[in-house]
Amino acid sequence: MDKWNGVIDQFHNVVNFTLTISLPVPTIYVMQNPYQLNYAQFAVNIIEGIEESLCLKVNGEEIELTKIDTSSYICSYHFENSGTCTLEVFAENEIGDSTIIRYFDVIDGGKGGIGSSFDGKFGAKIQQGSLPSNSFIVLLDSSLILNKLDNKNAYIVGTDGIILSKPAEIYFTNVKPNQSIYRYENGNWIELASEYKSGKLTAKSSKLGYFTTMQCTNIVRKSYLANIYPNPFNPTTTICFNIGEDNTFCTLKVYNIKGQKIKTLIEDRLSSGTHSIIWNGKNDDSQMCSSGVYFVIMQTNKYLSARKIILLK
C-alpha cells in the first residue's frame, strides 16, 4: 500500500514526509452480457498501489479501457470466434511494473462445442443449435468471477438467465463419489441429478450460470425418465434418464401404437446418476421405422414411466 510517513523536527518546526509507493497490482474480472451473447465486459481493478499507465490485451490485441473511478476500468469486447481467450493486464508506475495473465474458454452456442476451466477441474459441452448463431458462452473459474457467491469452488458458464434449447453437459473432474453438481438459482444452490464415473461427475442442465460440487443428498436418489430431445425427431433423438441407486436393473424399450415392442435400447444393471442414449429410429432388426407415434418405456424394480415421441421423415 502507499503510505505517508511523517517526522517532526522540533527545533526547526519542519515536518518531513516520505511517500512510500508500491507496485501497482491489477486484477481482472469477466462478465457475460446476457442480452448480447457475442459480447462480454472486462473490469480491471488496481487492488494495490497507484498506476501511471495501464494496458489490457485480449488475444494480443490492445483494448481501450474506460476509467470509472480512481482504481477501476471497464471495457466491452466482441467475440468473433470460439476457443481459448488470453487476457494480459500490464500496470506501471515509477517504481516498476506488474503483469497478470488469465485464460478462459469461449464456446460457440450455435455450433456447439466443449470448453474447460484453466485448472482443468470443470467443463461444459454445449450441443449444436442450443443457442442462435453468433452466440458465444464464456466459461470462467473463480479467479475471473466478480461475484463469487462466497464459494471459491464455483465456476460459471455464460451467466444467469441463459436458457438453452438443448441441455448442456456439465462436468467436474477429480471429485469424490459422494458429491453432486449444484446450480445456483434464485439465491439457492439446486442439486442436479449427477452421474459419477472414475472421478468424473456429470450432469445435464438447460440453464446456465454458476455451478459447484457439494455433498450428495437424497433429493436426486430416484429413478426417472427425463428429457427426450428433439421430439419430434428425424433421424435420431436422445433419451435422458436418471438411476437412483447403484446396480439398478433397468430396461428402456420403444413400442409402437399397437403395443408391439420395436426396439430394446437398454436391458442392464446401471450405476446411479444421469444416463442418456441415442435412438436412431431403427428396430431390433436394424430396419428404419416408419413415421408415426412411438412410446419410450423405462422400467426398474421401483419405477415405470412412458413418454410419447414422434418420428418424422
Short mmCIF file of C-alpha atoms in Angstrom, two decimals:
data_model
loop_
_atom_site.label_atom_id
_atom_site.label_comp_id
_atom_site.label_asym_id
_atom_site.label_seq_id
_atom_site.Cartn_x
_atom_site.Cartn_y
_atom_site.Cartn_z
CA MET A 1 0.00 0.00 0.00
CA ASP A 2 1.01 3.64 -0.42
CA LYS A 3 1.90 5.25 2.93
CA TRP A 4 2.85 8.68 4.24
CA ASN A 5 5.49 8.57 6.97
CA GLY A 6 5.85 11.84 8.92
CA VAL A 7 8.82 13.04 11.03
CA ILE A 8 8.61 16.28 13.08
CA ASP A 9 11.77 18.37 13.59
CA GLN A 10 11.14 20.06 16.99
CA PHE A 11 13.98 22.59 16.59
CA HIS A 12 13.17 23.93 13.14
CA ASN A 13 9.38 23.47 13.17
CA VAL A 14 9.65 21.46 9.98
CA VAL A 15 7.54 18.44 9.16
CA ASN A 16 9.15 15.98 6.75
CA PHE A 17 7.01 13.39 4.97
CA THR A 18 8.11 10.41 2.91
CA LEU A 19 5.73 8.78 0.43
CA THR A 20 6.26 5.03 0.07
CA ILE A 21 4.90 3.84 -3.28
CA SER A 22 4.33 0.17 -4.03
CA LEU A 23 3.99 -1.61 -7.33
CA PRO A 24 0.53 -1.46 -8.89
CA VAL A 25 -1.28 -4.80 -8.55
CA PRO A 26 -4.11 -5.28 -11.08
CA THR A 27 -6.89 -7.84 -11.18
CA ILE A 28 -9.46 -8.55 -13.89
CA TYR A 29 -13.00 -9.92 -14.00
CA VAL A 30 -15.15 -11.12 -16.90
CA MET A 31 -18.92 -10.65 -17.15
CA GLN A 32 -21.05 -12.14 -19.93
CA ASN A 33 -23.68 -9.87 -21.47
CA PRO A 34 -26.98 -11.81 -21.05
CA TYR A 35 -28.71 -9.81 -23.80
CA GLN A 36 -25.95 -9.82 -26.43
CA LEU A 37 -24.23 -13.18 -26.20
CA ASN A 38 -21.40 -12.18 -28.51
CA TYR A 39 -20.26 -9.52 -26.02
CA ALA A 40 -18.58 -9.58 -22.62
CA GLN A 41 -17.44 -6.85 -20.27
CA PHE A 42 -13.99 -6.81 -18.70
CA ALA A 43 -13.45 -4.98 -15.40
CA VAL A 44 -9.89 -4.13 -14.33
CA ASN A 45 -9.22 -3.02 -10.75
CA ILE A 46 -5.98 -1.84 -9.17
CA ILE A 47 -6.10 -3.51 -5.77
CA GLU A 48 -2.76 -2.15 -4.54
CA GLY A 49 -0.50 0.74 -5.50
CA ILE A 50 -1.11 3.64 -7.87
CA GLU A 51 -0.84 3.06 -11.61
CA GLU A 52 0.57 5.62 -14.01
CA SER A 53 -0.19 3.56 -17.09
CA LEU A 54 -2.44 0.57 -17.68
CA CYS A 55 -2.86 -1.71 -20.67
CA LEU A 56 -5.23 -4.60 -21.42
CA LYS A 57 -4.61 -7.01 -24.28
CA VAL A 58 -7.13 -9.63 -25.40
CA ASN A 59 -5.56 -12.36 -27.54
CA GLY A 60 -2.66 -9.99 -28.17
CA GLU A 61 -4.84 -7.05 -29.24
CA GLU A 62 -4.78 -3.94 -27.07
CA ILE A 63 -8.25 -2.89 -25.91
CA GLU A 64 -9.17 0.64 -24.85
CA LEU A 65 -10.23 0.92 -21.20
CA THR A 66 -12.63 3.47 -19.71
CA LYS A 67 -11.81 4.73 -16.22
CA ILE A 68 -14.86 4.77 -13.95
CA ASP A 69 -13.20 5.72 -10.63
CA THR A 70 -9.75 6.13 -9.10
CA SER A 71 -8.81 2.46 -9.43
CA SER A 72 -11.38 0.82 -11.73
CA TYR A 73 -11.64 0.47 -15.50
CA ILE A 74 -14.10 -1.28 -17.82
CA CYS A 75 -14.42 -2.17 -21.49
CA SER A 76 -16.65 -4.24 -23.77
CA TYR A 77 -15.35 -6.95 -26.05
CA HIS A 78 -16.96 -8.55 -29.09
CA PHE A 79 -16.37 -12.28 -29.56
CA GLU A 80 -15.96 -13.49 -33.12
CA ASN A 81 -14.54 -16.97 -32.54
CA SER A 82 -14.63 -19.77 -30.01
CA GLY A 83 -11.54 -21.18 -28.32
CA THR A 84 -9.21 -20.07 -25.54
CA CYS A 85 -9.15 -16.35 -24.77
CA THR A 86 -5.99 -14.83 -23.27
CA LEU A 87 -6.16 -11.71 -21.09
CA GLU A 88 -3.00 -9.76 -20.29
CA VAL A 89 -3.05 -6.77 -17.94
CA PHE A 90 0.04 -4.55 -17.64
CA ALA A 91 0.24 -1.85 -14.94
CA GLU A 92 3.18 0.51 -14.38
CA ASN A 93 4.32 3.34 -12.12
CA GLU A 94 7.65 4.95 -11.21
CA ILE A 95 8.62 2.00 -9.01
CA GLY A 96 8.16 -0.63 -11.69
CA ASP A 97 5.51 -2.69 -13.40
CA SER A 98 3.47 -5.85 -12.94
CA THR A 99 1.64 -8.13 -15.35
CA ILE A 100 -1.10 -10.70 -14.85
CA ILE A 101 -2.23 -13.22 -17.45
CA ARG A 102 -5.55 -15.08 -17.30
CA TYR A 103 -7.20 -17.61 -19.60
CA PHE A 104 -10.78 -18.71 -20.22
CA ASP A 105 -12.63 -20.71 -22.86
CA VAL A 106 -15.32 -19.42 -25.20
CA ILE A 107 -17.88 -21.87 -26.65
CA ASP A 108 -19.92 -21.23 -29.79
CA GLY A 109 -23.53 -21.63 -28.66
CA GLY A 110 -24.80 -22.04 -32.22
CA LYS A 111 -22.25 -24.55 -33.49
CA GLY A 112 -21.76 -26.21 -30.12
CA GLY A 113 -18.51 -27.30 -28.54
CA ILE A 114 -16.60 -28.15 -25.39
CA GLY A 115 -14.88 -25.76 -23.01
CA SER A 116 -12.94 -26.26 -19.80
CA SER A 117 -11.54 -24.16 -16.99
CA PHE A 118 -7.84 -23.32 -16.97
CA ASP A 119 -7.29 -25.53 -13.91
CA GLY A 120 -8.86 -28.48 -15.77
CA LYS A 121 -11.33 -29.24 -12.97
CA PHE A 122 -14.51 -28.04 -14.70
CA GLY A 123 -16.02 -28.10 -18.15
CA ALA A 124 -19.17 -27.89 -20.25
CA LYS A 125 -20.33 -29.44 -23.51
CA ILE A 126 -22.82 -27.32 -25.46
CA GLN A 127 -24.86 -29.05 -28.16
CA GLN A 128 -25.15 -27.66 -31.66
CA GLY A 129 -28.20 -25.42 -32.04
CA SER A 130 -28.51 -24.78 -28.30
CA LEU A 131 -28.47 -21.02 -28.96
CA PRO A 132 -28.93 -18.81 -32.03
CA SER A 133 -25.97 -18.41 -34.37
CA ASN A 134 -23.35 -15.83 -33.41
CA SER A 135 -23.88 -16.59 -29.71
CA PHE A 136 -20.87 -17.28 -27.52
CA ILE A 137 -20.66 -18.67 -24.00
CA VAL A 138 -17.79 -17.90 -21.62
CA LEU A 139 -16.54 -20.46 -19.11
CA LEU A 140 -14.86 -18.93 -16.05
CA ASP A 141 -13.16 -20.11 -12.89
CA SER A 142 -13.40 -18.22 -9.59
CA SER A 143 -10.35 -16.03 -10.33
CA LEU A 144 -12.31 -14.26 -13.09
CA ILE A 145 -15.70 -14.10 -11.34
CA LEU A 146 -16.59 -10.77 -9.74
CA ASN A 147 -19.45 -12.14 -7.62
CA LYS A 148 -18.02 -15.33 -6.12
CA LEU A 149 -21.14 -16.09 -4.02
CA ASP A 150 -18.82 -16.89 -1.07
CA ASN A 151 -17.85 -20.09 -2.88
CA LYS A 152 -14.26 -20.31 -4.11
CA ASN A 153 -15.03 -23.60 -5.83
CA ALA A 154 -17.74 -22.08 -8.04
CA TYR A 155 -17.44 -21.84 -11.81
CA ILE A 156 -19.70 -20.05 -14.26
CA VAL A 157 -20.91 -20.92 -17.75
CA GLY A 158 -22.38 -17.91 -19.54
CA THR A 159 -24.48 -16.06 -16.99
CA ASP A 160 -27.72 -16.38 -15.04
CA GLY A 161 -30.83 -16.23 -17.19
CA ILE A 162 -29.48 -18.03 -20.27
CA ILE A 163 -31.70 -20.99 -21.18
CA LEU A 164 -30.56 -23.49 -23.81
CA SER A 165 -32.87 -25.23 -26.27
CA LYS A 166 -30.86 -28.41 -25.65
CA PRO A 167 -29.39 -29.35 -22.26
CA ALA A 168 -25.66 -28.91 -21.76
CA GLU A 169 -23.43 -31.49 -20.14
CA ILE A 170 -21.70 -30.02 -17.08
CA TYR A 171 -18.78 -31.91 -15.59
CA PHE A 172 -16.24 -31.78 -12.77
CA THR A 173 -13.08 -33.89 -12.51
CA ASN A 174 -11.11 -35.20 -9.52
CA VAL A 175 -14.19 -35.41 -7.30
CA LYS A 176 -15.36 -37.92 -4.71
CA PRO A 177 -18.26 -40.33 -5.41
CA ASN A 178 -20.48 -38.82 -2.69
CA GLN A 179 -20.69 -35.44 -4.46
CA SER A 180 -23.37 -33.88 -6.67
CA ILE A 181 -23.29 -30.95 -9.07
CA TYR A 182 -25.27 -27.90 -7.92
CA ARG A 183 -26.51 -24.90 -9.91
CA TYR A 184 -27.14 -21.50 -8.29
CA GLU A 185 -30.69 -20.29 -8.85
CA ASN A 186 -32.77 -17.59 -7.14
CA GLY A 187 -30.44 -17.36 -4.16
CA ASN A 188 -30.13 -21.11 -3.58
CA TRP A 189 -27.91 -23.96 -4.70
CA ILE A 190 -30.07 -26.51 -6.56
CA GLU A 191 -28.84 -30.10 -6.66
CA LEU A 192 -28.74 -31.69 -10.12
CA ALA A 193 -29.06 -35.38 -10.94
CA SER A 194 -25.39 -36.31 -11.25
CA GLU A 195 -23.52 -39.34 -12.55
CA TYR A 196 -20.15 -40.35 -11.09
CA LYS A 197 -17.63 -42.45 -13.01
CA SER A 198 -13.91 -42.80 -12.23
CA GLY A 199 -13.53 -39.42 -10.55
CA LYS A 200 -15.64 -37.53 -13.11
CA LEU A 201 -19.02 -36.08 -12.16
CA THR A 202 -21.50 -35.09 -14.89
CA ALA A 203 -24.99 -33.60 -15.00
CA LYS A 204 -27.39 -32.17 -17.58
CA SER A 205 -28.60 -28.58 -17.34
CA SER A 206 -30.68 -26.44 -19.71
CA LYS A 207 -29.95 -23.37 -17.60
CA LEU A 208 -26.54 -21.73 -17.45
CA GLY A 209 -24.94 -19.81 -14.59
CA TYR A 210 -22.94 -20.78 -11.51
CA PHE A 211 -22.02 -24.42 -10.82
CA THR A 212 -20.21 -26.13 -7.97
CA THR A 213 -19.98 -29.50 -6.21
CA MET A 214 -21.26 -30.31 -2.75
CA GLN A 215 -22.35 -33.29 -0.70
CA CYS A 216 -24.90 -35.51 -2.42
CA THR A 217 -28.34 -35.69 -0.75
CA ASN A 218 -31.31 -37.99 -1.19
CA ILE A 219 -33.07 -35.46 -3.41
CA VAL A 220 -31.73 -36.94 -6.63
CA ARG A 221 -31.54 -40.56 -5.48
CA LYS A 222 -34.52 -41.69 -7.53
CA SER A 223 -35.06 -43.15 -10.96
CA TYR A 224 -37.00 -41.23 -13.58
CA LEU A 225 -37.32 -40.69 -17.31
CA ALA A 226 -36.15 -37.15 -18.03
CA ASN A 227 -35.76 -35.29 -21.33
CA ILE A 228 -36.17 -36.68 -24.83
CA TYR A 229 -34.86 -34.31 -27.48
CA PRO A 230 -35.51 -33.45 -30.18
CA ASN A 231 -39.14 -34.51 -30.25
CA PRO A 232 -40.46 -34.80 -32.96
CA PHE A 233 -37.19 -36.08 -34.43
CA ASN A 234 -35.50 -37.20 -37.63
CA PRO A 235 -33.40 -39.30 -37.77
CA THR A 236 -32.13 -39.52 -34.15
CA THR A 237 -33.27 -38.50 -30.69
CA THR A 238 -31.54 -38.50 -27.29
CA ILE A 239 -33.27 -40.09 -24.30
CA CYS A 240 -32.09 -38.90 -20.87
CA PHE A 241 -32.96 -40.68 -17.63
CA ASN A 242 -31.78 -40.96 -14.05
CA ILE A 243 -30.99 -44.01 -11.93
CA GLY A 244 -31.40 -43.52 -8.20
CA GLU A 245 -29.31 -46.37 -6.80
CA ASP A 246 -26.21 -48.22 -7.94
CA ASN A 247 -26.62 -51.61 -9.63
CA THR A 248 -30.27 -50.95 -10.55
CA PHE A 249 -31.66 -53.23 -13.25
CA CYS A 250 -33.27 -51.03 -15.88
CA THR A 251 -35.00 -51.60 -19.20
CA LEU A 252 -35.58 -48.91 -21.80
CA LYS A 253 -37.69 -50.00 -24.75
CA VAL A 254 -39.57 -48.46 -27.68
CA TYR A 255 -43.12 -49.54 -28.57
CA ASN A 256 -45.44 -48.63 -31.44
CA ILE A 257 -49.06 -47.50 -31.03
CA LYS A 258 -50.20 -51.15 -31.26
CA GLY A 259 -48.21 -52.00 -28.14
CA GLN A 260 -45.62 -54.02 -30.07
CA LYS A 261 -42.02 -53.77 -28.93
CA ILE A 262 -39.91 -52.20 -31.65
CA LYS A 263 -36.52 -51.69 -30.04
CA THR A 264 -34.73 -52.63 -26.83
CA LEU A 265 -32.36 -49.80 -26.03
CA ILE A 266 -31.19 -50.87 -22.56
CA GLU A 267 -31.60 -54.04 -20.55
CA ASP A 268 -28.86 -53.98 -17.94
CA ARG A 269 -27.78 -53.05 -14.43
CA LEU A 270 -26.71 -49.40 -14.25
CA SER A 271 -24.87 -47.14 -11.84
CA SER A 272 -26.67 -44.29 -10.10
CA GLY A 273 -26.78 -40.90 -11.79
CA THR A 274 -27.79 -39.41 -15.12
CA HIS A 275 -27.63 -41.51 -18.29
CA SER A 276 -28.50 -40.91 -21.92
CA ILE A 277 -28.82 -42.99 -25.07
CA ILE A 278 -29.48 -42.14 -28.71
CA TRP A 279 -32.17 -43.93 -30.71
CA ASN A 280 -31.56 -43.85 -34.45
CA GLY A 281 -35.14 -44.72 -35.41
CA LYS A 282 -34.31 -48.35 -36.24
CA ASN A 283 -35.89 -51.51 -34.84
CA ASP A 284 -34.20 -54.58 -33.36
CA ASP A 285 -33.59 -55.86 -36.91
CA SER A 286 -31.73 -52.63 -37.80
CA GLN A 287 -34.52 -51.61 -40.18
CA MET A 288 -35.68 -47.99 -40.28
CA CYS A 289 -39.07 -47.49 -38.63
CA SER A 290 -41.87 -45.69 -40.43
CA SER A 291 -43.07 -42.23 -39.49
CA GLY A 292 -45.51 -42.09 -36.61
CA VAL A 293 -46.04 -42.11 -32.87
CA TYR A 294 -43.93 -44.32 -30.60
CA PHE A 295 -43.61 -44.74 -26.85
CA VAL A 296 -40.40 -44.93 -24.82
CA ILE A 297 -40.96 -47.04 -21.69
CA MET A 298 -38.49 -47.08 -18.82
CA GLN A 299 -38.83 -49.64 -16.04
CA THR A 300 -36.92 -50.52 -12.87
CA ASN A 301 -37.99 -52.52 -9.84
CA LYS A 302 -39.46 -49.33 -8.31
CA TYR A 303 -40.33 -47.19 -11.31
CA LEU A 304 -42.34 -47.35 -14.54
CA SER A 305 -42.87 -44.49 -16.98
CA ALA A 306 -43.78 -43.95 -20.64
CA ARG A 307 -43.11 -40.98 -22.89
CA LYS A 308 -44.58 -40.32 -26.35
CA ILE A 309 -42.24 -39.48 -29.21
CA ILE A 310 -42.86 -38.77 -32.88
CA LEU A 311 -40.65 -39.91 -35.76
CA LEU A 312 -40.88 -37.69 -38.84
CA LYS A 313 -39.47 -38.27 -42.30
#
